[in-house]
mmCIF file of C-alpha atoms and ligand atoms in Angstrom:
data_model
loop_
_atom_site.group_PDB
_atom_site.id
_atom_site.type_symbol
_atom_site.label_atom_id
_atom_site.label_comp_id
_atom_site.label_asym_id
_atom_site.label_seq_id
_atom_site.Cartn_x
_atom_site.Cartn_y
_atom_site.Cartn_z
ATOM 1 C CA MET V 1 3.657 20.342 14.070
ATOM 2 C CA SER V 2 5.391 22.373 16.868
ATOM 3 C CA ASN V 3 5.839 21.947 20.573
ATOM 4 C CA ARG V 4 3.904 18.765 21.040
ATOM 5 C CA ARG V 5 3.685 17.404 24.425
ATOM 6 C CA LEU V 6 5.670 13.939 24.726
ATOM 7 C CA LEU V 7 5.474 11.428 27.381
ATOM 8 C CA ILE V 8 8.087 8.613 27.266
ATOM 9 C CA THR V 9 7.416 5.240 29.050
ATOM 10 C CA GLY V 10 11.001 3.580 29.909
ATOM 11 C CA SER V 11 12.773 6.893 29.569
ATOM 12 C CA GLN V 12 15.514 5.453 31.854
ATOM 13 C CA GLY V 13 16.086 2.411 29.428
ATOM 14 C CA PHE V 14 18.623 2.510 26.700
ATOM 15 C CA VAL V 15 16.082 3.860 23.988
ATOM 16 C CA GLY V 16 14.357 6.093 26.156
ATOM 17 C CA ARG V 17 17.617 7.884 26.830
ATOM 18 C CA ALA V 18 18.708 8.058 23.345
ATOM 19 C CA LEU V 19 15.188 9.532 22.461
ATOM 20 C CA ILE V 20 15.529 12.049 25.109
ATOM 21 C CA GLU V 21 19.133 13.007 23.997
ATOM 22 C CA ARG V 22 18.206 13.286 20.328
ATOM 23 C CA ILE V 23 15.064 15.322 21.048
ATOM 24 C CA ARG V 24 17.720 17.822 23.086
ATOM 25 C CA ALA V 25 20.153 17.818 20.263
ATOM 26 C CA SER V 26 18.059 18.055 17.192
ATOM 27 C CA ALA V 27 14.533 18.883 17.970
ATOM 28 C CA PRO V 28 14.318 21.005 21.069
ATOM 29 C CA ASP V 29 11.480 23.293 19.882
ATOM 30 C CA ARG V 30 9.414 20.540 18.517
ATOM 31 C CA PHE V 31 8.486 18.709 21.500
ATOM 32 C CA GLU V 32 7.926 19.448 25.244
ATOM 33 C CA LEU V 33 8.606 16.418 27.607
ATOM 34 C CA VAL V 34 6.248 15.650 30.063
ATOM 35 C CA ASP V 35 6.779 13.347 33.180
ATOM 36 C CA PHE V 36 5.290 10.089 33.581
ATOM 37 C CA ILE V 37 4.156 10.334 37.048
ATOM 38 C CA ASP V 38 1.241 9.118 39.331
ATOM 39 C CA PRO V 39 -0.078 12.279 40.879
ATOM 40 C CA GLU V 40 -1.247 10.104 44.067
ATOM 41 C CA ASN V 41 2.274 9.314 45.061
ATOM 42 C CA GLY V 42 4.763 11.366 42.983
ATOM 43 C CA GLU V 43 6.179 8.094 41.649
ATOM 44 C CA ARG V 44 6.490 6.547 38.137
ATOM 45 C CA PRO V 45 3.803 3.880 37.837
ATOM 46 C CA ASP V 46 4.195 0.313 37.050
ATOM 47 C CA ILE V 47 2.656 0.052 33.749
ATOM 48 C CA ARG V 48 0.858 -3.123 35.118
ATOM 49 C CA ASP V 49 -1.411 -0.804 37.380
ATOM 50 C CA LYS V 50 -4.185 0.097 35.095
ATOM 51 C CA ALA V 51 -5.574 2.967 37.641
ATOM 52 C CA ALA V 52 -1.984 4.336 37.843
ATOM 53 C CA VAL V 53 -1.212 4.608 34.405
ATOM 54 C CA GLU V 54 -4.597 6.587 33.888
ATOM 55 C CA ARG V 55 -3.835 9.032 36.585
ATOM 56 C CA ALA V 56 -0.600 9.465 35.323
ATOM 57 C CA LEU V 57 -1.724 10.007 31.532
ATOM 58 C CA THR V 58 -4.442 12.072 32.591
ATOM 59 C CA SER V 59 -2.568 14.421 34.754
ATOM 60 C CA ALA V 60 0.029 14.677 32.071
ATOM 61 C CA LYS V 61 -2.024 15.254 29.138
ATOM 62 C CA PRO V 62 0.439 14.446 26.539
ATOM 63 C CA ASP V 63 -0.304 14.945 22.799
ATOM 64 C CA ALA V 64 1.870 11.662 22.091
ATOM 65 C CA VAL V 65 3.044 9.101 24.129
ATOM 66 C CA VAL V 66 6.261 6.885 23.048
ATOM 67 C CA HIS V 67 5.434 3.807 24.820
ATOM 68 C CA LEU V 68 8.956 1.953 25.209
ATOM 69 C CA ALA V 69 8.740 0.447 28.781
ATOM 70 C CA ALA V 70 8.881 -3.338 28.089
ATOM 71 C CA ILE V 71 10.800 -6.372 29.079
ATOM 72 C CA ALA V 72 13.178 -6.231 25.944
ATOM 73 C CA ALA V 73 15.688 -8.825 26.582
ATOM 74 C CA PRO V 74 14.311 -12.118 24.714
ATOM 75 C CA ARG V 75 16.371 -14.455 27.427
ATOM 76 C CA GLN V 76 14.667 -12.696 30.658
ATOM 77 C CA ALA V 77 11.312 -13.322 28.662
ATOM 78 C CA GLN V 78 12.042 -16.826 28.308
ATOM 79 C CA LYS V 79 13.007 -17.343 31.942
ATOM 80 C CA ASP V 80 9.920 -15.476 33.092
ATOM 81 C CA PRO V 81 6.933 -15.597 30.562
ATOM 82 C CA SER V 82 4.383 -14.652 32.985
ATOM 83 C CA GLU V 83 6.153 -10.991 33.567
ATOM 84 C CA ALA V 84 6.698 -10.710 30.000
ATOM 85 C CA TRP V 85 3.061 -10.988 29.019
ATOM 86 C CA MET V 86 2.062 -8.886 31.860
ATOM 87 C CA VAL V 87 4.291 -6.176 30.976
ATOM 88 C CA ASN V 88 4.472 -6.409 27.270
ATOM 89 C CA VAL V 89 0.834 -6.832 26.599
ATOM 90 C CA ILE V 90 -1.565 -5.911 29.675
ATOM 91 C CA GLY V 91 1.019 -2.904 30.376
ATOM 92 C CA THR V 92 0.635 -2.017 26.782
ATOM 93 C CA LEU V 93 -3.255 -2.242 27.143
ATOM 94 C CA ASN V 94 -3.062 -0.019 30.147
ATOM 95 C CA ILE V 95 -1.186 2.772 28.153
ATOM 96 C CA ALA V 96 -2.848 2.329 25.043
ATOM 97 C CA SER V 97 -6.645 2.523 26.825
ATOM 98 C CA ALA V 98 -5.246 5.609 28.731
ATOM 99 C CA ALA V 99 -4.050 7.184 25.642
ATOM 100 C CA ARG V 100 -7.084 6.523 23.879
ATOM 101 C CA THR V 101 -9.403 8.140 26.825
ATOM 102 C CA ILE V 102 -7.380 11.277 26.633
ATOM 103 C CA GLY V 103 -7.145 11.519 22.687
ATOM 104 C CA ALA V 104 -3.313 11.155 22.668
ATOM 105 C CA ARG V 105 -1.297 9.535 19.618
ATOM 106 C CA LEU V 106 0.670 6.406 20.758
ATOM 107 C CA ILE V 107 3.917 5.419 19.335
ATOM 108 C CA TRP V 108 4.644 1.853 19.949
ATOM 109 C CA SER V 109 7.819 0.082 20.007
ATOM 110 C CA GLY V 110 7.053 -3.535 19.223
ATOM 111 C CA SER V 111 9.511 -5.748 17.443
ATOM 112 C CA SER V 112 10.824 -7.754 14.422
ATOM 113 C CA GLU V 113 10.870 -10.773 16.712
ATOM 114 C CA ALA V 114 7.058 -10.769 16.088
ATOM 115 C CA TYR V 115 8.031 -12.413 12.501
ATOM 116 C CA GLY V 116 9.818 -15.406 13.847
ATOM 117 C CA ASN V 117 9.146 -18.027 11.535
ATOM 118 C CA ALA V 118 8.070 -15.657 8.859
ATOM 119 C CA PHE V 119 11.873 -15.006 8.283
ATOM 120 C CA ASN V 120 12.662 -18.379 7.194
ATOM 121 C CA ARG V 121 9.632 -18.161 4.666
ATOM 122 C CA HIS V 122 10.864 -14.971 3.046
ATOM 123 C CA PRO V 123 14.287 -14.828 1.682
ATOM 124 C CA GLU V 124 14.043 -11.297 0.770
ATOM 125 C CA PRO V 125 13.592 -8.489 3.345
ATOM 126 C CA VAL V 126 10.211 -9.064 5.039
ATOM 127 C CA ARG V 127 7.528 -6.689 4.567
ATOM 128 C CA GLU V 128 4.863 -5.631 7.230
ATOM 129 C CA GLU V 129 2.248 -7.749 5.532
ATOM 130 C CA ALA V 130 3.936 -10.864 6.161
ATOM 131 C CA ALA V 131 2.158 -13.110 8.848
ATOM 132 C CA LEU V 132 3.330 -12.821 12.482
ATOM 133 C CA GLU V 133 4.852 -16.358 13.390
ATOM 134 C CA PRO V 134 6.634 -15.749 16.442
ATOM 135 C CA MET V 135 8.980 -18.626 17.964
ATOM 136 C CA SER V 136 10.024 -17.127 21.075
ATOM 137 C CA ALA V 137 8.286 -16.169 24.287
ATOM 138 C CA TYR V 138 9.192 -12.583 23.578
ATOM 139 C CA GLY V 139 8.331 -12.552 19.993
ATOM 140 C CA ALA V 140 4.827 -13.799 20.945
ATOM 141 C CA THR V 141 4.355 -10.966 23.617
ATOM 142 C CA LYS V 142 5.148 -8.598 20.981
ATOM 143 C CA SER V 143 3.092 -10.193 18.418
ATOM 144 C CA ALA V 144 -0.036 -10.281 20.715
ATOM 145 C CA ALA V 145 0.418 -6.500 21.579
ATOM 146 C CA ASP V 146 0.955 -5.633 17.789
ATOM 147 C CA LEU V 147 -2.481 -7.511 17.133
ATOM 148 C CA MET V 148 -4.031 -5.901 20.109
ATOM 149 C CA LEU V 149 -2.855 -2.347 18.796
ATOM 150 C CA ARG V 150 -3.953 -2.655 15.432
ATOM 151 C CA GLN V 151 -7.688 -3.354 16.575
ATOM 152 C CA MET V 152 -7.724 -0.704 19.125
ATOM 153 C CA GLY V 153 -6.670 1.448 15.843
ATOM 154 C CA GLU V 154 -10.149 0.113 14.516
ATOM 155 C CA ASP V 155 -11.834 1.306 17.622
ATOM 156 C CA GLY V 156 -10.444 5.107 17.949
ATOM 157 C CA LEU V 157 -7.008 4.544 19.467
ATOM 158 C CA GLN V 158 -4.562 7.017 17.008
ATOM 159 C CA ALA V 159 -1.649 4.233 17.329
ATOM 160 C CA VAL V 160 1.660 3.900 15.108
ATOM 161 C CA ILE V 161 3.310 0.389 15.258
ATOM 162 C CA PHE V 162 6.631 0.225 14.851
ATOM 163 C CA ARG V 163 8.474 -3.112 14.327
ATOM 164 C CA PRO V 164 12.243 -2.094 15.185
ATOM 165 C CA PHE V 165 14.970 -4.697 14.099
ATOM 166 C CA ASN V 166 18.274 -5.007 16.483
ATOM 167 C CA HIS V 167 19.659 -1.783 17.412
ATOM 168 C CA SER V 168 22.717 -0.565 19.428
ATOM 169 C CA GLY V 169 24.624 2.501 20.426
ATOM 170 C CA PRO V 170 26.316 4.122 23.410
ATOM 171 C CA GLY V 171 24.764 3.366 26.538
ATOM 172 C CA GLN V 172 23.247 -0.050 25.635
ATOM 173 C CA SER V 173 23.946 -2.997 28.406
ATOM 174 C CA PRO V 174 26.462 -5.492 27.654
ATOM 175 C CA ASP V 175 23.362 -8.282 27.932
ATOM 176 C CA TYR V 176 23.247 -7.286 24.422
ATOM 177 C CA VAL V 177 25.561 -8.631 21.593
ATOM 178 C CA VAL V 178 27.649 -5.385 20.604
ATOM 179 C CA PRO V 179 28.133 -4.225 23.727
ATOM 180 C CA ALA V 180 28.731 -7.458 25.028
ATOM 181 C CA PHE V 181 31.641 -8.036 22.652
ATOM 182 C CA ALA V 182 32.794 -4.519 22.873
ATOM 183 C CA GLU V 183 33.207 -4.551 26.704
ATOM 184 C CA GLN V 184 35.358 -7.362 26.319
ATOM 185 C CA VAL V 185 37.564 -5.918 23.788
ATOM 186 C CA ALA V 186 38.030 -2.717 26.016
ATOM 187 C CA ARG V 187 38.865 -4.687 28.892
ATOM 188 C CA ILE V 188 41.612 -6.536 26.942
ATOM 189 C CA GLU V 189 42.958 -3.395 25.657
ATOM 190 C CA ALA V 190 43.050 -1.987 29.279
ATOM 191 C CA GLY V 191 44.847 -5.149 30.360
ATOM 192 C CA LEU V 192 41.869 -6.224 32.712
ATOM 193 C CA GLN V 193 41.250 -9.508 30.507
ATOM 194 C CA ASP V 194 43.483 -12.355 28.887
ATOM 195 C CA PRO V 195 43.145 -11.415 25.196
ATOM 196 C CA VAL V 196 40.429 -14.000 24.576
ATOM 197 C CA ILE V 197 37.093 -12.860 23.860
ATOM 198 C CA LYS V 198 34.051 -15.083 24.878
ATOM 199 C CA VAL V 199 30.955 -15.086 22.178
ATOM 200 C CA GLY V 200 27.990 -17.050 21.756
ATOM 201 C CA ASN V 201 26.316 -17.899 18.364
ATOM 202 C CA LEU V 202 28.000 -16.241 15.546
ATOM 203 C CA GLU V 203 26.243 -17.533 12.539
ATOM 204 C CA ALA V 204 22.809 -15.672 12.841
ATOM 205 C CA ARG V 205 22.325 -12.906 10.456
ATOM 206 C CA ARG V 206 20.643 -9.670 11.814
ATOM 207 C CA ASP V 207 19.365 -6.310 10.369
ATOM 208 C CA PHE V 208 21.485 -3.906 12.620
ATOM 209 C CA LEU V 209 20.720 -0.418 13.395
ATOM 210 C CA HIS V 210 22.005 2.785 15.240
ATOM 211 C CA VAL V 211 19.641 3.493 18.093
ATOM 212 C CA THR V 212 19.638 7.260 17.011
ATOM 213 C CA ASP V 213 18.175 6.060 13.701
ATOM 214 C CA VAL V 214 15.411 4.139 15.600
ATOM 215 C CA VAL V 215 14.237 7.152 17.755
ATOM 216 C CA ASP V 216 14.173 9.177 14.622
ATOM 217 C CA ALA V 217 11.492 6.857 13.406
ATOM 218 C CA TYR V 218 9.519 7.398 16.418
ATOM 219 C CA LEU V 219 10.088 11.265 16.277
ATOM 220 C CA ALA V 220 8.817 11.469 12.790
ATOM 221 C CA ALA V 221 5.592 9.338 13.681
ATOM 222 C CA ALA V 222 5.156 11.796 16.866
ATOM 223 C CA ASP V 223 5.619 14.670 14.957
ATOM 224 C CA ALA V 224 3.585 13.878 11.899
ATOM 225 C CA PRO V 225 0.620 16.088 11.099
ATOM 226 C CA SER V 226 -1.749 12.954 10.953
ATOM 227 C CA ILE V 227 -1.196 9.377 10.865
ATOM 228 C CA GLN V 228 -3.446 6.466 9.761
ATOM 229 C CA PRO V 229 -4.544 4.676 13.070
ATOM 230 C CA GLY V 230 -2.928 1.190 13.324
ATOM 231 C CA ALA V 231 -0.440 1.851 10.438
ATOM 232 C CA THR V 232 2.469 -0.474 10.997
ATOM 233 C CA TYR V 233 6.181 0.275 10.092
ATOM 234 C CA ASN V 234 9.570 -1.981 9.896
ATOM 235 C CA ILE V 235 12.468 -0.095 11.276
ATOM 236 C CA SER V 236 15.193 -1.800 9.372
ATOM 237 C CA THR V 237 18.515 -1.423 6.988
ATOM 238 C CA SER V 238 17.361 -4.181 4.580
ATOM 239 C CA ALA V 239 21.028 -5.177 4.637
ATOM 240 C CA PRO V 240 21.802 -7.988 7.376
ATOM 241 C CA VAL V 241 25.036 -8.589 8.646
ATOM 242 C CA ALA V 242 26.458 -11.913 10.672
ATOM 243 C CA ILE V 243 26.986 -11.518 14.050
ATOM 244 C CA ALA V 244 30.692 -12.753 13.125
ATOM 245 C CA ASP V 245 30.985 -9.448 10.980
ATOM 246 C CA LEU V 246 30.061 -7.586 14.110
ATOM 247 C CA LEU V 247 32.696 -9.296 15.939
ATOM 248 C CA ASN V 248 35.268 -8.663 13.120
ATOM 249 C CA GLY V 249 34.196 -4.961 12.946
ATOM 250 C CA LEU V 250 35.226 -4.393 16.622
ATOM 251 C CA LEU V 251 38.337 -6.696 16.540
ATOM 252 C CA THR V 252 39.402 -4.596 13.436
ATOM 253 C CA ALA V 253 38.540 -1.148 15.224
ATOM 254 C CA SER V 254 40.893 -2.348 18.034
ATOM 255 C CA GLY V 255 43.880 -3.758 16.050
ATOM 256 C CA HIS V 256 44.718 -5.881 19.271
ATOM 257 C CA ALA V 257 45.704 -9.540 18.793
ATOM 258 C CA ILE V 258 42.585 -11.316 20.444
ATOM 259 C CA THR V 259 41.677 -14.728 20.291
ATOM 260 C CA VAL V 260 37.867 -16.074 19.949
ATOM 261 C CA GLU V 261 36.484 -18.604 21.799
ATOM 262 C CA VAL V 262 32.669 -19.898 21.820
ATOM 263 C CA ASP V 263 31.367 -19.604 25.600
ATOM 264 C CA PRO V 264 28.498 -22.247 25.762
ATOM 265 C CA ALA V 265 26.617 -20.253 28.234
ATOM 266 C CA ARG V 266 26.590 -17.720 25.591
ATOM 267 C CA TYR V 267 25.626 -19.976 22.802
ATOM 268 C CA PHE V 268 21.844 -20.131 21.826
ATOM 269 C CA PRO V 269 20.887 -22.178 18.765
ATOM 270 C CA ASN V 270 18.937 -19.694 16.235
ATOM 271 C CA LYS V 271 15.460 -20.735 15.065
ATOM 272 C CA VAL V 272 15.778 -17.588 12.575
ATOM 273 C CA VAL V 273 19.145 -17.674 10.709
ATOM 274 C CA THR V 274 18.712 -14.427 8.726
ATOM 275 C CA ALA V 275 16.020 -11.755 9.718
ATOM 276 C CA SER V 276 15.958 -8.721 7.659
ATOM 277 C CA GLY V 277 13.261 -6.199 7.010
ATOM 278 C CA SER V 278 12.051 -3.814 3.983
ATOM 279 C CA HIS V 279 11.775 -0.073 5.130
ATOM 280 C CA ASP V 280 10.066 0.960 2.167
ATOM 281 C CA ARG V 281 6.670 1.994 3.899
ATOM 282 C CA LEU V 282 8.588 4.023 6.383
ATOM 283 C CA LYS V 283 10.476 5.830 3.486
ATOM 284 C CA ALA V 284 7.493 6.228 1.584
ATOM 285 C CA ASP V 285 5.130 7.794 4.560
ATOM 286 C CA PHE V 286 7.821 9.571 6.813
ATOM 287 C CA GLY V 287 10.801 9.852 4.453
ATOM 288 C CA TRP V 288 12.827 7.852 6.743
ATOM 289 C CA SER V 289 15.988 6.085 5.812
ATOM 290 C CA PRO V 290 18.828 4.594 7.933
ATOM 291 C CA LYS V 291 21.562 7.103 8.361
ATOM 292 C CA ILE V 292 24.590 5.590 10.540
ATOM 293 C CA ALA V 293 26.672 3.053 9.121
ATOM 294 C CA ILE V 294 27.385 -0.023 11.162
ATOM 295 C CA GLY V 295 31.097 0.796 11.221
ATOM 296 C CA ASP V 296 30.118 3.937 12.930
ATOM 297 C CA MET V 297 27.659 2.304 15.439
ATOM 298 C CA LEU V 298 30.464 -0.458 16.365
ATOM 299 C CA ALA V 299 33.039 2.535 16.908
ATOM 300 C CA GLU V 300 30.933 4.256 19.235
ATOM 301 C CA VAL V 301 29.971 1.352 21.060
ATOM 302 C CA LEU V 302 33.456 0.543 21.641
ATOM 303 C CA ASP V 303 34.450 4.002 22.326
ATOM 304 C CA ASP V 304 31.523 4.097 25.154
ATOM 305 C CA GLN V 305 32.841 0.893 26.593
ATOM 306 C CA ARG V 306 36.499 2.135 26.590
ATOM 307 C CA GLN V 307 35.224 5.350 28.479
ATOM 308 C CA ARG V 308 33.040 3.010 30.967
ATOM 309 C CA ILE V 309 36.197 0.793 31.789
ATOM 310 C CA ALA V 310 38.517 3.905 32.193
ATOM 311 C CA ALA V 311 36.284 5.505 34.667
ATOM 312 C CA GLU V 312 35.924 2.202 36.970
ATOM 313 C CA PRO V 313 37.565 2.408 40.327
ATOM 314 C CA ARG V 314 40.868 0.338 40.278
ATOM 315 C CA GLY V 315 41.408 -1.508 43.622
HETATM 316 C C1 F7E B 1 15.040 -7.558 17.865
HETATM 317 C C2 F7E B 1 15.333 -7.988 18.844
HETATM 318 O O1 F7E B 1 16.704 -7.537 19.174
HETATM 319 C C3 F7E B 1 17.351 -7.735 20.368
HETATM 320 O O2 F7E B 1 17.233 -9.080 20.853
HETATM 321 P P1 F7E B 1 18.194 -10.150 20.516
HETATM 322 O O3 F7E B 1 18.202 -10.065 19.129
HETATM 323 O O4 F7E B 1 18.351 -11.474 21.267
HETATM 324 O O5 F7E B 1 19.616 -9.250 21.088
HETATM 325 P P2 F7E B 1 20.991 -9.124 20.488
HETATM 326 O O6 F7E B 1 20.975 -7.871 19.839
HETATM 327 O O7 F7E B 1 21.887 -9.012 21.858
HETATM 328 O O8 F7E B 1 21.574 -10.608 19.978
HETATM 329 C C4 F7E B 1 21.892 -10.677 18.580
HETATM 330 C C5 F7E B 1 22.143 -12.103 18.229
HETATM 331 O O9 F7E B 1 23.694 -12.194 18.749
HETATM 332 C C6 F7E B 1 24.099 -13.589 19.004
HETATM 333 N N1 F7E B 1 24.903 -13.563 20.024
HETATM 334 C C7 F7E B 1 25.923 -14.192 19.863
HETATM 335 N N2 F7E B 1 27.137 -13.816 20.664
HETATM 336 C C8 F7E B 1 26.542 -13.274 21.837
HETATM 337 C C9 F7E B 1 26.894 -12.920 23.417
HETATM 338 O O10 F7E B 1 27.730 -13.072 23.461
HETATM 339 N N3 F7E B 1 25.749 -11.987 23.832
HETATM 340 C C10 F7E B 1 24.401 -12.049 22.975
HETATM 341 N N4 F7E B 1 23.649 -11.013 24.012
HETATM 342 N N5 F7E B 1 24.115 -12.249 22.143
HETATM 343 C C11 F7E B 1 25.221 -13.044 21.516
HETATM 344 C C12 F7E B 1 22.376 -13.995 19.848
HETATM 345 O O11 F7E B 1 22.405 -15.302 19.944
HETATM 346 C C13 F7E B 1 21.504 -13.118 18.873
HETATM 347 O O12 F7E B 1 21.311 -14.168 17.672
HETATM 348 C C14 F7E B 1 16.427 -6.762 21.546
HETATM 349 O O13 F7E B 1 16.712 -5.360 21.459
HETATM 350 C C15 F7E B 1 15.019 -7.285 21.420
HETATM 351 O O14 F7E B 1 14.219 -6.192 22.267
HETATM 352 C C16 F7E B 1 14.229 -6.873 19.983
HETATM 353 O O15 F7E B 1 13.489 -6.640 19.930
#
């Protein structure tokens, strides 16, 4: 399908910016980006405000909405669960209801965190049929919104539900693990930090993707001639890596002699040791498979942090 009107919520966030960049670089003729703006005041709506969301979507008239706006950091959701439930569930309900009213397709970014304890029951990469058994506040909000959208798919909403696994890339905040490590490596290389890197729990094994592969899945669903309402897809590599391996990859890419130190402030016990997903369904329905190797992702994030640090004003 060509020239679909696409509205993105969370367009200023890490994934939103990567999505816009990807459209400009690879699919400028396939999509026309439309603004998410409340015509009453010219501002971007708070997605918790149902009336403002309705006004924005009704005036923008998108063919598809990619809904990325969320409380995305699990630790933030744990600190303020009420805000996380309001944004991730009620905010998603507001977007989904307005999308249904105007007949727009909804592409939603849920999370692999929704599986929770299901990972501990499945040694193999988890499939979409697995029960959602969230163990974090964040995972619970994503699990609840996932159920909600599948029900709304039975009720006329053209929804595609994604469960992306961990992803990183240039532009991600050092609140997340890959840029958290890469930023320190870049600071050490620049002589701004002693050659000691502070880390948290290195034992967890996670299915890591480059953000470009993730946004390609969203674009495939936005562009498809038709979708099955409520269809659910993992976005994953099926090849989990230990957080320790991500760290080693960055240290090898740097070549500097760096000592590793566990920082109790960064250390959180993991209820899920290995989280990995099957992407067979996404491959079968949209021809998607991950394209970017993890080593390339690490190198890009490290370069991004080096550039940021080189651009910092020095006093
Ligand atoms: C799927 C899920 O993915 C993301 O959530 P996350 O997994 O919490 O984020 P992350 O990639 O920062 O952590 C991965 C692992 O790395 C461990 N870890 C060790 N040392 C440090 C460390 O120094 N910093 C951080 N941040 N983590 C560390 C940490 O304990 C965790 O086990 C979001 O996109 C979320 O929106 C989402 O949906």
